[in-house]
PDB file of C-alpha atoms in Angstrom:
ATOM      1  CA  MET H   1      -7.060  -5.503   8.252  1.00  0.00           C
ATOM      2  CA  ASP H   2      -5.200  -3.032   6.090  1.00  0.00           C
ATOM      3  CA  LEU H   3      -2.203  -4.300   4.218  1.00  0.00           C
ATOM      4  CA  PRO H   4       0.670  -2.025   3.240  1.00  0.00           C
ATOM      5  CA  GLN H   5       0.223  -0.930  -0.359  1.00  0.00           C
ATOM      6  CA  SER H   6       3.419  -2.666  -1.453  1.00  0.00           C
ATOM      7  CA  GLN H   7       1.971  -6.057  -0.415  1.00  0.00           C
ATOM      8  CA  TYR H   8      -0.980  -6.171  -2.783  1.00  0.00           C
ATOM      9  CA  ALA H   9      -1.572  -6.021  -6.493  1.00  0.00           C
ATOM     10  CA  ILE H  10      -4.161  -3.874  -8.225  1.00  0.00           C
ATOM     11  CA  GLU H  11      -6.620  -5.239 -10.771  1.00  0.00           C
ATOM     12  CA  GLY H  12      -8.612  -2.875 -12.934  1.00  0.00           C
ATOM     13  CA  GLU H  13      -7.736   0.700 -13.770  1.00  0.00           C
ATOM     14  CA  VAL H  14      -8.965   4.136 -12.727  1.00  0.00           C
ATOM     15  CA  LEU H  15      -9.567   6.313 -15.784  1.00  0.00           C
ATOM     16  CA  ASN H  16     -10.407  10.011 -16.067  1.00  0.00           C
ATOM     17  CA  TRP H  17     -13.764  11.595 -15.282  1.00  0.00           C
ATOM     18  CA  GLY H  18     -15.034   9.022 -12.779  1.00  0.00           C
ATOM     19  CA  ARG H  19     -14.626   6.077 -15.084  1.00  0.00           C
ATOM     20  CA  CYS H  20     -12.707   2.822 -14.751  1.00  0.00           C
ATOM     21  CA  ARG H  21     -11.779  -0.420 -16.462  1.00  0.00           C
ATOM     22  CA  CYS H  22     -13.478  -3.036 -14.292  1.00  0.00           C
ATOM     23  CA  ALA H  23     -11.462  -5.858 -12.721  1.00  0.00           C
ATOM     24  CA  LEU H  24     -14.498  -8.169 -12.854  1.00  0.00           C
ATOM     25  CA  CYS H  25     -16.067  -7.629 -16.298  1.00  0.00           C
ATOM     26  CA  GLY H  26     -13.143  -5.924 -18.076  1.00  0.00           C
ATOM     27  CA  LYS H  27     -15.361  -3.193 -19.545  1.00  0.00           C
ATOM     28  CA  LYS H  28     -14.861   0.557 -19.321  1.00  0.00           C
ATOM     29  CA  GLY H  29     -17.633   2.195 -17.347  1.00  0.00           C
ATOM     30  CA  LYS H  30     -18.734   4.418 -14.502  1.00  0.00           C
ATOM     31  CA  MET H  31     -16.569   3.908 -11.410  1.00  0.00           C
ATOM     32  CA  GLY H  32     -18.434   1.907  -8.807  1.00  0.00           C
ATOM     33  CA  ASN H  33     -16.248   0.812  -5.917  1.00  0.00           C
ATOM     34  CA  THR H  34     -13.076  -0.910  -4.871  1.00  0.00           C
ATOM     35  CA  ILE H  35     -12.857  -4.334  -3.307  1.00  0.00           C
ATOM     36  CA  LYS H  36     -10.240  -4.075  -0.593  1.00  0.00           C
ATOM     37  CA  PRO H  37      -7.448  -6.618  -0.309  1.00  0.00           C
ATOM     38  CA  THR H  38      -7.410  -9.151   2.502  1.00  0.00           C
ATOM     39  CA  PRO H  39      -4.614 -11.441   3.695  1.00  0.00           C
ATOM     40  CA  GLN H  40      -6.337 -14.335   1.864  1.00  0.00           C
ATOM     41  CA  HIS H  41      -6.834 -12.272  -1.362  1.00  0.00           C
ATOM     42  CA  PRO H  42      -4.137  -9.565  -1.460  1.00  0.00           C
ATOM     43  CA  VAL H  43      -5.536  -7.846  -4.559  1.00  0.00           C
ATOM     44  CA  LEU H  44      -7.251  -4.442  -4.696  1.00  0.00           C
ATOM     45  CA  LYS H  45      -9.987  -4.654  -7.338  1.00  0.00           C
ATOM     46  CA  ILE H  46     -11.366  -1.597  -9.091  1.00  0.00           C
ATOM     47  CA  VAL H  47     -14.960  -2.331 -10.003  1.00  0.00           C
ATOM     48  CA  CYS H  48     -17.451  -0.600 -12.322  1.00  0.00           C
ATOM     49  CA  PHE H  49     -20.825   0.647 -11.118  1.00  0.00           C
ATOM     50  CA  ASP H  50     -22.801  -2.203 -12.733  1.00  0.00           C
ATOM     51  CA  CYS H  51     -20.618  -4.911 -11.149  1.00  0.00           C
ATOM     52  CA  THR H  52     -20.794  -3.119  -7.792  1.00  0.00           C
ATOM     53  CA  VAL H  53     -24.597  -3.181  -7.961  1.00  0.00           C
ATOM     54  CA  GLN H  54     -24.665  -6.870  -8.983  1.00  0.00           C
ATOM     55  CA  GLU H  55     -22.253  -7.824  -6.185  1.00  0.00           C
ATOM     56  CA  MET H  56     -24.259  -5.842  -3.623  1.00  0.00           C
ATOM     57  CA  ALA H  57     -27.561  -7.389  -4.750  1.00  0.00           C
ATOM     58  CA  GLY H  58     -26.137 -10.906  -4.486  1.00  0.00           C
ATOM     59  CA  ARG H  59     -24.486 -10.272  -1.110  1.00  0.00           C
ATOM     60  CA  LEU H  60     -27.585  -8.695   0.449  1.00  0.00           C
ATOM     61  CA  GLY H  61     -30.188 -10.844  -1.330  1.00  0.00           C
ATOM     62  CA  ILE H  62     -31.999  -7.836  -2.790  1.00  0.00           C
ATOM     63  CA  SER H  63     -32.996  -6.786  -6.304  1.00  0.00           C
ATOM     64  CA  ALA H  64     -30.538  -5.004  -8.561  1.00  0.00           C
ATOM     65  CA  LYS H  65     -32.839  -1.959  -8.525  1.00  0.00           C
ATOM     66  CA  GLU H  66     -32.782  -1.781  -4.714  1.00  0.00           C
ATOM     67  CA  ALA H  67     -28.999  -2.309  -4.684  1.00  0.00           C
ATOM     68  CA  LYS H  68     -28.562   0.531  -7.210  1.00  0.00           C
ATOM     69  CA  GLU H  69     -30.722   2.861  -5.088  1.00  0.00           C
ATOM     70  CA  ARG H  70     -28.794   1.989  -1.919  1.00  0.00           C
ATOM     71  CA  HIS H  71     -25.423   2.462  -3.600  1.00  0.00           C
ATOM     72  CA  GLU H  72     -26.404   5.832  -5.087  1.00  0.00           C
ATOM     73  CA  ARG H  73     -27.843   6.954  -1.731  1.00  0.00           C
ATOM     74  CA  SER H  74     -24.603   5.918  -0.015  1.00  0.00           C
ATOM     75  CA  MET H  75     -22.472   7.799  -2.549  1.00  0.00           C
ATOM     76  CA  LYS H  76     -24.591  10.976  -2.184  1.00  0.00           C
ATOM     77  CA  THR H  77     -24.282  10.802   1.609  1.00  0.00           C
ATOM     78  CA  GLN H  78     -20.515  10.394   1.392  1.00  0.00           C
ATOM     79  CA  GLU H  79     -20.320  13.395  -0.969  1.00  0.00           C
ATOM     80  CA  ARG H  80     -22.197  15.457   1.636  1.00  0.00           C
ATOM     81  CA  LEU H  81     -19.853  14.155   4.322  1.00  0.00           C
ATOM     82  CA  VAL H  82     -16.777  15.337   2.400  1.00  0.00           C
ATOM     83  CA  LYS H  83     -18.376  18.743   1.749  1.00  0.00           C
ATOM     84  CA  MET H  84     -19.157  19.080   5.469  1.00  0.00           C
ATOM     85  CA  ILE H  85     -15.565  18.146   6.387  1.00  0.00           C
ATOM     86  CA  ILE H  86     -14.287  20.885   4.079  1.00  0.00           C
ATOM     87  CA  GLU H  87     -16.782  23.406   5.521  1.00  0.00           C
ATOM     88  CA  GLN H  88     -15.670  22.546   9.068  1.00  0.00           C
ATOM     89  CA  TYR H  89     -12.018  22.855   8.051  1.00  0.00           C
ATOM     90  CA  GLU H  90     -12.638  26.324   6.610  1.00  0.00           C
ATOM     91  CA  ALA H  91     -14.601  27.381   9.722  1.00  0.00           C
ATOM     92  CA  LYS H  92     -11.989  26.123  12.200  1.00  0.00           C
ATOM     93  CA  THR H  93      -8.870  27.289  10.381  1.00  0.00           C
ATOM     94  CA  GLY H  94     -10.120  30.261   8.382  1.00  0.00           C
ATOM     95  CA  LYS H  95      -8.251  28.829   5.374  1.00  0.00           C
ATOM     96  CA  LYS H  96      -9.413  27.475   2.043  1.00  0.00           C
ATOM     97  CA  PRO H  97      -8.753  23.758   1.594  1.00  0.00           C
ATOM     98  CA  PRO H  98      -5.577  22.915  -0.314  1.00  0.00           C
ATOM     99  CA  LYS H  99      -5.828  22.095  -4.018  1.00  0.00           C
ATOM    100  CA  ASN H 100      -3.145  19.421  -3.680  1.00  0.00           C
ATOM    101  CA  MET H 101      -4.969  16.065  -3.494  1.00  0.00           C
ATOM    102  CA  GLU H 102      -2.496  14.588  -1.002  1.00  0.00           C
ATOM    103  CA  ALA H 103      -2.846  17.536   1.409  1.00  0.00           C
ATOM    104  CA  LEU H 104      -6.638  17.530   0.974  1.00  0.00           C
ATOM    105  CA  SER H 105      -6.719  13.808   1.707  1.00  0.00           C
ATOM    106  CA  GLU H 106      -4.969  14.412   5.055  1.00  0.00           C
ATOM    107  CA  ILE H 107      -7.727  16.861   6.007  1.00  0.00           C
ATOM    108  CA  VAL H 108     -10.605  14.650   4.870  1.00  0.00           C
ATOM    109  CA  GLN H 109      -9.279  11.284   6.136  1.00  0.00           C
ATOM    110  CA  PRO H 110     -10.220  11.628   9.853  1.00  0.00           C
ATOM    111  CA  GLY H 111     -13.860  12.250   8.868  1.00  0.00           C
ATOM    112  CA  ILE H 112     -13.840   9.349   6.418  1.00  0.00           C
ATOM    113  CA  ASN H 113     -12.372   7.128   9.152  1.00  0.00           C
ATOM    114  CA  TRP H 114     -15.198   8.202  11.487  1.00  0.00           C
ATOM    115  CA  TRP H 115     -17.727   7.213   8.801  1.00  0.00           C
ATOM    116  CA  GLN H 116     -16.126   3.892   7.868  1.00  0.00           C
ATOM    117  CA  GLN H 117     -14.688   2.659  11.169  1.00  0.00           C
ATOM    118  CA  THR H 118     -16.609   4.254  14.037  1.00  0.00           C
ATOM    119  CA  LEU H 119     -20.128   3.834  12.713  1.00  0.00           C
ATOM    120  CA  SER H 120     -21.713   0.443  12.226  1.00  0.00           C
ATOM    121  CA  THR H 121     -23.291  -0.516   8.900  1.00  0.00           C
ATOM    122  CA  ARG H 122     -26.710  -0.024  10.483  1.00  0.00           C
ATOM    123  CA  GLU H 123     -25.802   3.483  11.737  1.00  0.00           C
ATOM    124  CA  ARG H 124     -24.538   4.453   8.276  1.00  0.00           C
ATOM    125  CA  GLU H 125     -27.722   3.155   6.666  1.00  0.00           C
ATOM    126  CA  ASP H 126     -29.819   5.104   9.182  1.00  0.00           C
ATOM    127  CA  ILE H 127     -27.962   8.306   8.269  1.00  0.00           C
ATOM    128  CA  GLU H 128     -28.250   7.601   4.538  1.00  0.00           C
ATOM    129  CA  VAL H 129     -32.076   7.588   4.664  1.00  0.00           C
ATOM    130  CA  LEU H 130     -32.237  10.965   6.451  1.00  0.00           C
ATOM    131  CA  SER H 131     -33.020  14.132   4.526  1.00  0.00           C
ATOM    132  CA  LYS H 132     -30.148  16.294   3.287  1.00  0.00           C
ATOM    133  CA  ASP H 133     -30.601  18.796   6.150  1.00  0.00           C
ATOM    134  CA  GLU H 134     -30.827  16.048   8.773  1.00  0.00           C
ATOM    135  CA  GLN H 135     -27.629  14.481   7.429  1.00  0.00           C
ATOM    136  CA  LYS H 136     -25.847  17.830   7.624  1.00  0.00           C
ATOM    137  CA  GLU H 137     -26.965  18.200  11.253  1.00  0.00           C
ATOM    138  CA  VAL H 138     -25.561  14.743  12.114  1.00  0.00           C
ATOM    139  CA  PHE H 139     -22.285  15.626  10.375  1.00  0.00           C
ATOM    140  CA  ARG H 140     -22.051  18.987  12.191  1.00  0.00           C
ATOM    141  CA  LYS H 141     -22.082  17.160  15.543  1.00  0.00           C
ATOM    142  CA  ALA H 142     -19.565  14.499  14.453  1.00  0.00           C
ATOM    143  CA  PRO H 143     -15.796  14.695  15.087  1.00  0.00           C
ATOM    144  CA  LEU H 144     -14.932  15.074  11.407  1.00  0.00           C
ATOM    145  CA  ILE H 145     -11.684  17.016  11.738  1.00  0.00           C
ATOM    146  CA  PRO H 146      -9.314  17.090  14.689  1.00  0.00           C
ATOM    147  CA  GLU H 147      -8.969  20.293  16.677  1.00  0.00           C
ATOM    148  CA  PRO H 148      -6.101  22.385  15.344  1.00  0.00           C
ATOM    149  CA  ARG H 149      -3.036  22.233  17.523  1.00  0.00           C
ATOM    150  CA  ALA H 150      -1.948  25.497  19.076  1.00  0.00           C
ATOM    151  CA  PRO H 151       1.550  26.506  18.007  1.00  0.00           C
ATOM    152  CA  MET H 152       4.254  26.270  20.618  1.00  0.00           C
ATOM    153  CA  VAL H 153       5.374  29.698  21.764  1.00  0.00           C
ATOM    154  CA  ARG H 154       8.489  30.379  23.782  1.00  0.00           C
ATOM    155  CA  GLU H 155       7.819  32.967  26.416  1.00  0.00           C
ATOM    156  CA  ASN H 156       9.950  36.123  26.486  1.00  0.00           C
ATOM    157  CA  HIS H 157      13.071  34.641  24.990  1.00  0.00           C
ATOM    158  CA  VAL H 158      15.819  37.216  24.710  1.00  0.00           C
ATOM    159  CA  GLY H 159      18.339  36.548  21.950  1.00  0.00           C
ATOM    160  CA  ARG H 160      22.039  37.324  22.362  1.00  0.00           C
ATOM    161  CA  ASN H 161      21.874  40.275  19.976  1.00  0.00           C
ATOM    162  CA  ASP H 162      18.552  41.685  21.258  1.00  0.00           C
ATOM    163  CA  PRO H 163      18.513  44.837  23.394  1.00  0.00           C
ATOM    164  CA  CYS H 164      18.992  43.986  27.052  1.00  0.00           C
ATOM    165  CA  PRO H 165      15.693  43.863  28.990  1.00  0.00           C
ATOM    166  CA  CYS H 166      17.293  45.796  31.869  1.00  0.00           C
ATOM    167  CA  GLY H 167      16.996  48.986  29.789  1.00  0.00           C
ATOM    168  CA  SER H 168      20.705  49.807  29.577  1.00  0.00           C
ATOM    169  CA  GLY H 169      20.576  50.133  25.768  1.00  0.00           C
ATOM    170  CA  LYS H 170      23.370  47.585  25.339  1.00  0.00           C
ATOM    171  CA  LYS H 171      23.059  44.238  23.595  1.00  0.00           C
ATOM    172  CA  TYR H 172      22.031  41.431  25.944  1.00  0.00           C
ATOM    173  CA  LYS H 173      25.313  39.528  25.321  1.00  0.00           C
ATOM    174  CA  LYS H 174      27.367  42.571  26.424  1.00  0.00           C
ATOM    175  CA  CYS H 175      25.207  43.351  29.468  1.00  0.00           C
ATOM    176  CA  CYS H 176      23.220  40.805  31.504  1.00  0.00           C
ATOM    177  CA  LEU H 177      23.871  37.497  29.634  1.00  0.00           C
ATOM    178  CA  ALA H 178      26.955  36.703  31.742  1.00  0.00           C
ATOM    179  CA  SER H 179      25.094  37.301  35.008  1.00  0.00           C
ATOM    180  CA  ALA H 180      22.084  35.247  33.864  1.00  0.00           C
ATOM    181  CA  ALA H 181      24.317  32.228  33.185  1.00  0.00           C
TER     182      ALA H 181
END
């Protein structure tokens, strides 16, 4: 369940260059993950890479080495996913992606939602172990960005000051507007 941002606190801090101050250990280090807030614990926690690996190993009952490999594999796959979303955006719209992070986020979010909400954990893990080319093929077939909406076009609208379509050479308002109403 997602809580509105105003209803939860944030522990930890995102720093520059992919680093953070961890909410669990308090150290500065490589950014690992975030622990999402829940109604029982309405706090978003920013966690370093080492704490993310330790938490994952404990939760899954695997070694820290295996947890580190899984986490890195997951992050690489998600990087490829974002790159594929941007490629599809460029192909469908013919435009370069925006440099503004907020606008870029709007483009990328439907694909991220597909990854996080549509696929099960098992399906994500199955994709993560595929080769780079196989992952790209899966992503090409996925609904990563919505189809662009066609602009609404009014058909043959004649403005008051446009030439009259009857061919008289007069303005529409002085010629056929009165008879059309």
